Short mmCIF file of C-alpha atoms in Angstrom, two decimals:
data_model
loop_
_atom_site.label_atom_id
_atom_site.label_comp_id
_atom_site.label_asym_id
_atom_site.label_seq_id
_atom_site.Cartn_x
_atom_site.Cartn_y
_atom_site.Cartn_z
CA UNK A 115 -21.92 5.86 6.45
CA UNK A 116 -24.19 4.30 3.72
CA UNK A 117 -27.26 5.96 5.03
CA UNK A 118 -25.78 9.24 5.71
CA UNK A 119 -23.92 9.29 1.51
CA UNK A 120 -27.52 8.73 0.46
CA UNK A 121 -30.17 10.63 2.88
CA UNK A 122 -30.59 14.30 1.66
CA UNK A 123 -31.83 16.68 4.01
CA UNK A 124 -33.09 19.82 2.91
CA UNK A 125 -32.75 22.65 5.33
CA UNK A 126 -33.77 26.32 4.85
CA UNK A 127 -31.26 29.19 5.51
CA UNK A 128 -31.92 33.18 5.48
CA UNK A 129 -29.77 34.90 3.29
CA UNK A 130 -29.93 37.09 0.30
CA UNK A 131 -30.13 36.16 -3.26
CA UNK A 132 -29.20 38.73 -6.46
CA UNK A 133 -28.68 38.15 -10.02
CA UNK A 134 -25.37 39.60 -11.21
CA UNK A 135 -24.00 39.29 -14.88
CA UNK A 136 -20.16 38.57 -16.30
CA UNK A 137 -18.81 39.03 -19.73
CA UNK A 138 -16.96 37.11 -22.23
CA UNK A 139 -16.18 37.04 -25.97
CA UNK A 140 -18.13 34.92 -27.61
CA UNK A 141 -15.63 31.64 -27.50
CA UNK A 142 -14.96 32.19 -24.32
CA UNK A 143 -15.61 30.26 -21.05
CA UNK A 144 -15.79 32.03 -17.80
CA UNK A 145 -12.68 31.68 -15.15
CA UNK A 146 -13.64 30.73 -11.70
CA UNK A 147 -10.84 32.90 -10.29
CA UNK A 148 -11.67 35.62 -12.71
CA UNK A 149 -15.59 35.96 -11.78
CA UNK A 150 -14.78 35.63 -7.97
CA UNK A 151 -11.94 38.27 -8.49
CA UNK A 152 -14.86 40.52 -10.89
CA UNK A 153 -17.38 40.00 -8.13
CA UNK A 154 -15.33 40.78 -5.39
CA UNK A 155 -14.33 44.40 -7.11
CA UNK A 156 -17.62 45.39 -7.94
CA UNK A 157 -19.52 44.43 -4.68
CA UNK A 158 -17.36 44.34 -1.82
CA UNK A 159 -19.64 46.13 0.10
CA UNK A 160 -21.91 43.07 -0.08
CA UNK A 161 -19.51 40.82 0.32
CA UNK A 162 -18.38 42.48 3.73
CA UNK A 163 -22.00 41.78 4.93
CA UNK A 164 -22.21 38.38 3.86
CA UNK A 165 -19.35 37.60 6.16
CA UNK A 166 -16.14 37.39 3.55
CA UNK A 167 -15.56 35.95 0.06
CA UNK A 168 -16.08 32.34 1.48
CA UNK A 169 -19.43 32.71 1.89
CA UNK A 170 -20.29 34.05 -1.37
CA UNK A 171 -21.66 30.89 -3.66
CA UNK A 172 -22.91 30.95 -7.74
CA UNK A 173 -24.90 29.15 -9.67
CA UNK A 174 -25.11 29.78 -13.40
CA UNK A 175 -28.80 30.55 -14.65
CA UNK A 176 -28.40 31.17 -18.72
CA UNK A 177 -25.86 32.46 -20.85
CA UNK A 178 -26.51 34.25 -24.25
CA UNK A 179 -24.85 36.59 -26.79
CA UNK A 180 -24.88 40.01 -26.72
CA UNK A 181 -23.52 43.05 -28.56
CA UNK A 182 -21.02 43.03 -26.35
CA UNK A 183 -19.95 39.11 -25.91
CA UNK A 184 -21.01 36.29 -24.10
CA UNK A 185 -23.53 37.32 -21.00
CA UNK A 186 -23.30 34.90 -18.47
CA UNK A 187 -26.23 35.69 -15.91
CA UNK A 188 -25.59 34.02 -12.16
CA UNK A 189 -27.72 33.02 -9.00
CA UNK A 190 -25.55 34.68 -6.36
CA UNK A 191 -25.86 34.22 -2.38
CA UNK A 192 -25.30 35.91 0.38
CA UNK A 193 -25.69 34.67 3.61
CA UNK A 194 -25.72 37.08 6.49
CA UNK A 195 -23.06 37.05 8.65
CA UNK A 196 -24.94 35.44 11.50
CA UNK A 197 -25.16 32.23 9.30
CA UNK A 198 -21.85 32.20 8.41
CA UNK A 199 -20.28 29.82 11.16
CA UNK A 200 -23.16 27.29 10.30
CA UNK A 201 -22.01 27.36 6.29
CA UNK A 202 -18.20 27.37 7.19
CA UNK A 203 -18.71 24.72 9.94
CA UNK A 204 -17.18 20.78 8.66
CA UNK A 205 -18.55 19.17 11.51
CA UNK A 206 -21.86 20.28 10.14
CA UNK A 207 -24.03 16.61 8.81
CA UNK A 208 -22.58 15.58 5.56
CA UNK A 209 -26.54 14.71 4.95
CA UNK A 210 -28.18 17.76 5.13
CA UNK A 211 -28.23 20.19 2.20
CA UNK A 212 -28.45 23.92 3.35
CA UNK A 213 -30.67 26.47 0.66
CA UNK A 214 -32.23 29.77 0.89
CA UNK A 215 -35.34 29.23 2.45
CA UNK A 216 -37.03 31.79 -0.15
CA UNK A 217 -36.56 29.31 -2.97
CA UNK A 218 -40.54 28.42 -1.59
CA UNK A 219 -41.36 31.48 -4.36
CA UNK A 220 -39.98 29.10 -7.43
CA UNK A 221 -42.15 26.07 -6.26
CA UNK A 222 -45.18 28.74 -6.40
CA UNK A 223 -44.10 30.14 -9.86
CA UNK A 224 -43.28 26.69 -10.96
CA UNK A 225 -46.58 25.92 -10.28
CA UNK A 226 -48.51 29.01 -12.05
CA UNK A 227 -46.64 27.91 -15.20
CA UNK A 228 -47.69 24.53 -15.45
CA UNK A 229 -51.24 25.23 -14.99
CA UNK A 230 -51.37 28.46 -17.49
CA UNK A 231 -53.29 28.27 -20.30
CA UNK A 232 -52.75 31.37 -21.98
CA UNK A 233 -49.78 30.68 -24.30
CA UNK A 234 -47.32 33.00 -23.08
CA UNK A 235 -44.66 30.90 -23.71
CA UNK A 236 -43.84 30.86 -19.96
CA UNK A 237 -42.74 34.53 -20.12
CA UNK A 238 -43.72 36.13 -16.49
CA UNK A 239 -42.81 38.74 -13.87
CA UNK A 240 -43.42 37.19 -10.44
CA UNK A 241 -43.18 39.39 -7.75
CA UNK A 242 -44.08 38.92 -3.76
CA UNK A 243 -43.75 40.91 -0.36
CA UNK A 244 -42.40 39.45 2.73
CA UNK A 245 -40.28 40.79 5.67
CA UNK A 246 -40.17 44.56 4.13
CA UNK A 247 -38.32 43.03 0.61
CA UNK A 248 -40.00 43.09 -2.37
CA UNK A 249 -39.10 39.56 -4.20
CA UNK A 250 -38.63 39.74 -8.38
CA UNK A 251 -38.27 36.63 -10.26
CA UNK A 252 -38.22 36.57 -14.26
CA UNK A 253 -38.80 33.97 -16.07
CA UNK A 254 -37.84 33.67 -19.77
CA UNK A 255 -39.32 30.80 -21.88
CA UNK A 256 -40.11 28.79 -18.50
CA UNK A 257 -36.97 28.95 -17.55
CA UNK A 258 -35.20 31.10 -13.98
CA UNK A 259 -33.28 33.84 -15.47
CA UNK A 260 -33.57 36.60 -12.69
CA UNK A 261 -33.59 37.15 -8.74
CA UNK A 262 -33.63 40.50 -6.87
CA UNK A 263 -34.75 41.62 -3.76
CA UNK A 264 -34.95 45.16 -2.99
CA UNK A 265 -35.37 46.66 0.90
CA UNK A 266 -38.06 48.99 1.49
CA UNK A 267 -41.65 47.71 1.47
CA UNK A 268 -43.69 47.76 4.10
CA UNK A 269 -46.11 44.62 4.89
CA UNK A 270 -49.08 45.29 3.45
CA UNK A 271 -50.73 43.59 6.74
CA UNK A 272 -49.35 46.79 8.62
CA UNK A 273 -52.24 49.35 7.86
CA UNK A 274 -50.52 50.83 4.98
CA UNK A 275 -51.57 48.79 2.41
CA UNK A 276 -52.44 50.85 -0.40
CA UNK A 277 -49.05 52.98 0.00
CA UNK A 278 -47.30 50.47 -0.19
CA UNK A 279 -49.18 48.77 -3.46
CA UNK A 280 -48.52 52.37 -5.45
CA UNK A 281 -44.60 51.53 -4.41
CA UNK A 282 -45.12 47.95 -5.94
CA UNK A 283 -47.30 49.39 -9.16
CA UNK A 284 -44.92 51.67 -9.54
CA UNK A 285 -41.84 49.45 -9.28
CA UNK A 286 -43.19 47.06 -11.51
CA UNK A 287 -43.78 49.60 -13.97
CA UNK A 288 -39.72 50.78 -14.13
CA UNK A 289 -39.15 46.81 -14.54
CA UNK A 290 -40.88 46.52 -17.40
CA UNK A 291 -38.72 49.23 -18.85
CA UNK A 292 -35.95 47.57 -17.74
CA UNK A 293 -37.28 44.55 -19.53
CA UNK A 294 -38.03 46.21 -23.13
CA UNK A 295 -34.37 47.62 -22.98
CA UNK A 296 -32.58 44.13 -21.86
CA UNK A 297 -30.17 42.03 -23.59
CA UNK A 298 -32.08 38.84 -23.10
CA UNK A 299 -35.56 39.92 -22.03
CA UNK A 300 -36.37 42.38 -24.74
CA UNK A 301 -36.80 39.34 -27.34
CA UNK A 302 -40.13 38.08 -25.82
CA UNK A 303 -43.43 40.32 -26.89
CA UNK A 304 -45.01 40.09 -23.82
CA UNK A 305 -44.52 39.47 -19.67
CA UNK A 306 -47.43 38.85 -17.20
CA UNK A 307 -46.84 39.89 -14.05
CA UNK A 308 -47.78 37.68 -10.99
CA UNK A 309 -48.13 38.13 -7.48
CA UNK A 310 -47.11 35.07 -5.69
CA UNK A 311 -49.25 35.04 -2.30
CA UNK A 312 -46.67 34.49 0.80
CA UNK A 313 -47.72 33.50 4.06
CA UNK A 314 -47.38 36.30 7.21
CA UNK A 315 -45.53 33.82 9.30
CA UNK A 316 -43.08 32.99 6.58
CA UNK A 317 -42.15 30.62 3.95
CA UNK A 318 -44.05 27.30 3.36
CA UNK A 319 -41.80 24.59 4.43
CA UNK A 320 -43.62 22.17 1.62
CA UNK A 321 -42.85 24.66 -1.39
CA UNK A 322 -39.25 25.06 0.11
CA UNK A 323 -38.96 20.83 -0.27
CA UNK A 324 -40.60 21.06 -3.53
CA UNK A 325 -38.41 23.86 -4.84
CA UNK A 326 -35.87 21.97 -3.48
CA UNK A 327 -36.25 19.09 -5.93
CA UNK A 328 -36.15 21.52 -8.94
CA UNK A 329 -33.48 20.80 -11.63
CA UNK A 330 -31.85 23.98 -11.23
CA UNK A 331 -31.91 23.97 -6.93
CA UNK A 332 -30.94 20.27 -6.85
CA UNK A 333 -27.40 21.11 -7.13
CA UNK A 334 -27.16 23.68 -4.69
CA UNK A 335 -26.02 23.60 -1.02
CA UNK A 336 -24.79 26.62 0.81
CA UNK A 337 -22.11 25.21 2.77
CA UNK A 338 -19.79 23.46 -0.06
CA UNK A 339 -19.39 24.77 -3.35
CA UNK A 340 -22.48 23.68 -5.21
CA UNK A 341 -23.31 23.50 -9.03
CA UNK A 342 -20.82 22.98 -11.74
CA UNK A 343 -18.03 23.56 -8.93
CA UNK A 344 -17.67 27.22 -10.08
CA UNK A 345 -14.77 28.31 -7.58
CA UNK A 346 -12.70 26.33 -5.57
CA UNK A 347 -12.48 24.63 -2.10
CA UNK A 348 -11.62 28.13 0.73
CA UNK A 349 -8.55 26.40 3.17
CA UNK A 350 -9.79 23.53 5.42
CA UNK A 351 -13.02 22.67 3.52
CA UNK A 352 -13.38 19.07 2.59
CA UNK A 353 -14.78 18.08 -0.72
CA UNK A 354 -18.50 17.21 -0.62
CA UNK A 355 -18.61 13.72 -1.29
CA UNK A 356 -22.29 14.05 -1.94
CA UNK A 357 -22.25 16.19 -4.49
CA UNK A 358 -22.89 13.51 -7.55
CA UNK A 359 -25.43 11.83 -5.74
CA UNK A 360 -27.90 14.52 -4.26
CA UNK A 361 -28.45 15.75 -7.37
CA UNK A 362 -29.87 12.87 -8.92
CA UNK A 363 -34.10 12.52 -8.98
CA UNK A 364 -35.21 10.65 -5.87
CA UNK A 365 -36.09 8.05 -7.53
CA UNK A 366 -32.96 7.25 -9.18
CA UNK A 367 -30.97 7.73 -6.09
CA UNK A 368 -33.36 4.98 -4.49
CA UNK A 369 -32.40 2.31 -7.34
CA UNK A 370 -28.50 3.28 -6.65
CA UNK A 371 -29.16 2.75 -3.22
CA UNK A 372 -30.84 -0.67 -3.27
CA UNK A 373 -27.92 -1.48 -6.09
CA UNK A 374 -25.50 -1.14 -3.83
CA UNK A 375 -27.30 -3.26 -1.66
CA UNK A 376 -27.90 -5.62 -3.85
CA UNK A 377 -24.11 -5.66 -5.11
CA UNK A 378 -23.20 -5.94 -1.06
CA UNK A 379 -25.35 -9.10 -0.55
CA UNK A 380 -24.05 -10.65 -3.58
CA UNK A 381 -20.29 -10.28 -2.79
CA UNK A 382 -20.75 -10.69 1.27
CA UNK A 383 -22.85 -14.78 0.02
CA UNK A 384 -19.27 -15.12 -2.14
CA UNK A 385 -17.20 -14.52 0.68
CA UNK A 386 -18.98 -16.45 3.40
CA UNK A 387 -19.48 -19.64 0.55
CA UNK A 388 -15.85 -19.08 0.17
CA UNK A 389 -14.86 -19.91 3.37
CA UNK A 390 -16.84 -22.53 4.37
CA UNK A 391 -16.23 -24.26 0.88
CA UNK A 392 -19.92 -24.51 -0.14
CA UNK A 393 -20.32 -25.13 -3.38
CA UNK A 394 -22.52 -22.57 -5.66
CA UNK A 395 -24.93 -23.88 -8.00
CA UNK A 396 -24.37 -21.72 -11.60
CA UNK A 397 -21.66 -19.32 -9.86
CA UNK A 398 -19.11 -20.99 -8.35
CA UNK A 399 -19.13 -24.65 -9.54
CA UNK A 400 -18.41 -25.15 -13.40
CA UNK A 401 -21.94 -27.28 -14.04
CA UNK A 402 -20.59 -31.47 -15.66
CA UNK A 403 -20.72 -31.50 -18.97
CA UNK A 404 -23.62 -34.52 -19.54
CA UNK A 405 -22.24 -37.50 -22.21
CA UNK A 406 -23.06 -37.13 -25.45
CA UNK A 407 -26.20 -39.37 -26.15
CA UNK A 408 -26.13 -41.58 -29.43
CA UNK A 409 -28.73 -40.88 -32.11
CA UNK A 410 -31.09 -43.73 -32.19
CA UNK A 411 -31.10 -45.31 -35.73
CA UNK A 412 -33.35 -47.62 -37.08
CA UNK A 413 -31.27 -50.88 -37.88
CA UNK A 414 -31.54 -53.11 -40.85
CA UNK A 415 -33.26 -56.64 -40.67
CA UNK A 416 -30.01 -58.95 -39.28
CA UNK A 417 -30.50 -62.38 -41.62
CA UNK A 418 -30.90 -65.36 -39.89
CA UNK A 419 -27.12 -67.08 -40.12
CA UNK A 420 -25.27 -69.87 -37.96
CA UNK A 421 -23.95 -68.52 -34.88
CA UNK A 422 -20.52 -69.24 -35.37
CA UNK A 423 -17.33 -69.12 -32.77
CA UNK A 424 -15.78 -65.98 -31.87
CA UNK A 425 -12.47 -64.91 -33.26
CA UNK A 426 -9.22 -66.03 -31.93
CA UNK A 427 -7.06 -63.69 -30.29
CA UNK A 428 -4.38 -63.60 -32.86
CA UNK A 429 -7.81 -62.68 -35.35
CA UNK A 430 -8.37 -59.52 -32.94
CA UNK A 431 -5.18 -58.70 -32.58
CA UNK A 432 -4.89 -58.56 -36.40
CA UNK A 433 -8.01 -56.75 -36.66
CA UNK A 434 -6.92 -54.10 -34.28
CA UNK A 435 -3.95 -53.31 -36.70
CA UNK A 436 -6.38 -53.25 -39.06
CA UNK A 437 -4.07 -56.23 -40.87
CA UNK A 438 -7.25 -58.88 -40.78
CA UNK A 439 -7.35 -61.37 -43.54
CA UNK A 440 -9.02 -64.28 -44.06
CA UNK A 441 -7.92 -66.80 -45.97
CA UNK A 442 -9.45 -68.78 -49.13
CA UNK A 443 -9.67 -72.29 -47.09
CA UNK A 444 -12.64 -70.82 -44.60
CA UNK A 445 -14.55 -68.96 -46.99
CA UNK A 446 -14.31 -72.50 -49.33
CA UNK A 447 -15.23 -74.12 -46.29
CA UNK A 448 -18.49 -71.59 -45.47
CA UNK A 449 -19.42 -72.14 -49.33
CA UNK A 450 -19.58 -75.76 -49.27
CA UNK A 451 -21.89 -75.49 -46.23
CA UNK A 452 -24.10 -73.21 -48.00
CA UNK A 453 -23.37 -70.42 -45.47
CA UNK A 454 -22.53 -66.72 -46.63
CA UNK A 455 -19.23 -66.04 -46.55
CA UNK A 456 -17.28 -64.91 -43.94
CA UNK A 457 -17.10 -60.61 -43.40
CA UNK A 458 -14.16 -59.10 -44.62
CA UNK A 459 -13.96 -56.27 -41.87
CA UNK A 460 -12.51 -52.58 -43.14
CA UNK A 461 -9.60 -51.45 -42.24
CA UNK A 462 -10.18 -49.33 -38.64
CA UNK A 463 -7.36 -48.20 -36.71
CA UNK A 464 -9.37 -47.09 -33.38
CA UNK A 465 -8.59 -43.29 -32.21
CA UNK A 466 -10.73 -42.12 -29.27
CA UNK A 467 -13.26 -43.14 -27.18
CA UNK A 468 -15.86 -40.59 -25.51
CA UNK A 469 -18.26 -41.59 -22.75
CA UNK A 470 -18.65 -44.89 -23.89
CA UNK A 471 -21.21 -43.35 -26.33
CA UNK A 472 -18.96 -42.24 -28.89
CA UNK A 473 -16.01 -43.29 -30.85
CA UNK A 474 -13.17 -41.88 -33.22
CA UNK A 475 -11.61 -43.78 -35.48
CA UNK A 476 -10.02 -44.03 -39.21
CA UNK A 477 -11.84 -46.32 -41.33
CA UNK A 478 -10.46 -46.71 -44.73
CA UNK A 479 -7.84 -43.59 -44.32
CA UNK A 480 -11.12 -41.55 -43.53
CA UNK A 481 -11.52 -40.41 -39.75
CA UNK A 482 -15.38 -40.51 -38.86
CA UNK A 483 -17.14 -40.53 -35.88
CA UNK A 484 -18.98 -43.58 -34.92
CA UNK A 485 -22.41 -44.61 -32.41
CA UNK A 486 -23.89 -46.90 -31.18
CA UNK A 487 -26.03 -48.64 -34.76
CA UNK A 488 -23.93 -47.36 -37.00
CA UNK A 489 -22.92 -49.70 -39.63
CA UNK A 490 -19.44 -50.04 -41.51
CA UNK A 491 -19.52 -51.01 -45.35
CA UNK A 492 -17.30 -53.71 -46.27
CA UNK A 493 -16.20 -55.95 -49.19
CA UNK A 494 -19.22 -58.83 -48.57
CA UNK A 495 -20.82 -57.78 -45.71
CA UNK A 496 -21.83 -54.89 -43.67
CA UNK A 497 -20.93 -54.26 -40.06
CA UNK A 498 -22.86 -53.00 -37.17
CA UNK A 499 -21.60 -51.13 -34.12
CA UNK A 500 -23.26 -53.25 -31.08
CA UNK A 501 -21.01 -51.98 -28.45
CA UNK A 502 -18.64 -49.34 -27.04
CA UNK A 503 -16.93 -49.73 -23.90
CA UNK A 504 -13.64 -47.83 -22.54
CA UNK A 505 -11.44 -48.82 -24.79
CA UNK A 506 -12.77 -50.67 -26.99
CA UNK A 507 -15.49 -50.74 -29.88
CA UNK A 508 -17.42 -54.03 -31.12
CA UNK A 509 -18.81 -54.83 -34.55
CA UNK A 510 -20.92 -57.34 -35.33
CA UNK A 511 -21.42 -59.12 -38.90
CA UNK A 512 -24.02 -61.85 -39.44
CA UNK A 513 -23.72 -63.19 -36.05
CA UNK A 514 -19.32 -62.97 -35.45
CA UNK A 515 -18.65 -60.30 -33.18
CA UNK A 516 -15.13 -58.00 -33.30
CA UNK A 517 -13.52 -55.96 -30.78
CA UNK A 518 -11.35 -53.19 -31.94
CA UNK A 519 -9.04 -51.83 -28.99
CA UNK A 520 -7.26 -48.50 -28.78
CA UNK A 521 -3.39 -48.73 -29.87
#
């Protein structure tokens, strides 16, 4: 199914192409069942060959205003009857793409105007014989704006050569009258005319592909309703679920294809991981969050004092409430020695611990964030941060050592 949305094959069909024109005021937009019904008045003799008003498909070449109104100029075909259980047939590949196989003259004309010189402004008259049908494209400013075909001629490979070339001179004269005198044609100063050289045993199969790849041909397809979707669906036709993609370039339906690939692999690698319970690394696993790591800071000289005991637990449990005092009898005692005296400690009431790197606390009615080195300004003595576990946080003050505990 995958392959068959995205291949595009491009298969030539006989039929007949004509240019045929509809009017509108100038704000107005053209009504699918309005040109159909138009169409279907004026040429029902055609439409009787082509096999019925199923087979008839449009494709809008230029619009323009006129005296008149809007002129809105179409691509019509008609494919002969013969054709017409191929076009109306649903079991028909969804892949291929069915066009008339004398598009081959555009790739030639295409051609010719990319490697003019002249400066016409890609104003030119291309004409060609084939099959007894004299073929007339006109293109105005570069641009498709008419198709005929007219019955009649004679191959020139059948001994009657120069007959038939008076028919074409003269033909080709009566079109550039037709020219001078049209709506849309008469604007441009000057047309070259152009034969475009076609093959005895038919049209090229490579300019058919490359004509096929044209902006304005990319959208077509004779067997579902091609273009801008110009008329509706006839009863029991299915909607061509190709028609957004074949008309993208070739190269951008190549990076839609592998897309889709892509997109497959990457859901199909969730679902399996999914059910085996394999974890991903950066898609399905949140990644841990590393500890935070202390800033290193350069510590202070520690001067040289008497190691002296540890506090007693009623001490830390004082300290903890931040409710630590020390009375007048042991710092009397440490002056008589000729020791410093003993740290007063701040007031910390301990709030958080995180990673056993980091630690939250109120110090002095102020909440700060304390590391490992940081030091703590007291009354006579300053305290360093030598140690934070899980739930508690040690200071250190010329030698005695405090642990403050979370409440």
């Amino acid at each position: 199914m995958l392959i068959d949305l995205f291949m595009d094959r491009r298969v030539p069909v006989p039929c007949r192409l004509m240019t045929w024109e509809y009017c509108t005021t100038f704000d107005g937009e053209p009504s699918a069942s309005k040109v159909l019904e138009e169409f279907l008045r004026e040429m029902p003799r055609r439409v009787e060959l082509a096999g019925g008003s199923l087979l008839v498909k449009m494709w809008p070449m230029v619009s323009f205003n006129a005296t008149e109104g809007r002129l809105w100029r179409y691509l019509v075909a008609l494919p002969s009857s013969m054709n017409g259980g191929l076009l109306l047939d649903s079991g028909a590949r969804k892949s291929e793409r069915l066009l008339p196989e004398q598009i081959s003259l555009a790739a030639l004309a295409n051609k010719f105007l990319m490697e003019q010189q002249n400066g016409n402004s890609g104003n030119c008259v291309f004409w060609a014989l084939h099959s007894d049908l004299l073929y007339l494209l006109v293109y105005f400013e570069g641009r498709l704006c008419h198709w005929s075909e007219e019955l009649g001629y004679v191959a020139m490979s059948s001994g009657a050569g120069d007959c038939v070339r008076s028919l074409v001179d003269d033909r080709l004269a009566r079109f550039r009258k037709f020219l001078e005198q049209d709506s849309l044609f008469s604007r441009a100063e000057h047309f070259d005319v152009v034969e475009l050289q076609v093959d005895s045993s038919g049209f090229s199969l490579e300019q058919f592909r490359d004509a096929s790849r044209d902006p304005f041909f990319r959208g077509m397809d004779l067997k579902e309703a091609a273009g801008d979707s110009l008329f509706p669906l006839g009863p029991g036709r299915k909607w061509p679920h190709r028609g957004l993609l074949h008309r993208l370039p070739h190269r951008r339906r190549l990076q839609v294809v592998a897309a889709s690939l892509a997109l497959f692999v990457f859901a199909l690698v969730f679902f399996v991981a999914s059910i085996l319970g394999m974890p991903l690394d950066g898609f399905g696993t949140p990644a841990e969050i590393p500890d935070a790591i202390a800033v290193e800071l350069d510590l202070p000289p520690m001067e040289e004092t008497v190691e002296e005991p540890q506090a007693s637990i009623k001490e830390l449990h004082a300290f903890s409430l931040g409710r630590v005092q020390v009375g007048p009898a042991r710092n009397a005692g440490r002056a008589r020695g000729g020791l410093a005296p003993s740290c007063v400690p701040p007031s910390i009431k301990l709030r958080g611990i995180a990673g056993e790197k980091l630690a939250i606390a109120e110090v002095n009615g102020r909440t700060e964030t304390l590391s490992l080195g940081d030091s703590l300004a007291a009354s006579n003595g300053a305290f360093v941060i030598s140690g934070i576990t899980r739930d508690h946080l040690i200071l250190k003050c010329r030698g005695k050592t405090f642990e403050v505990s979370s409440p």
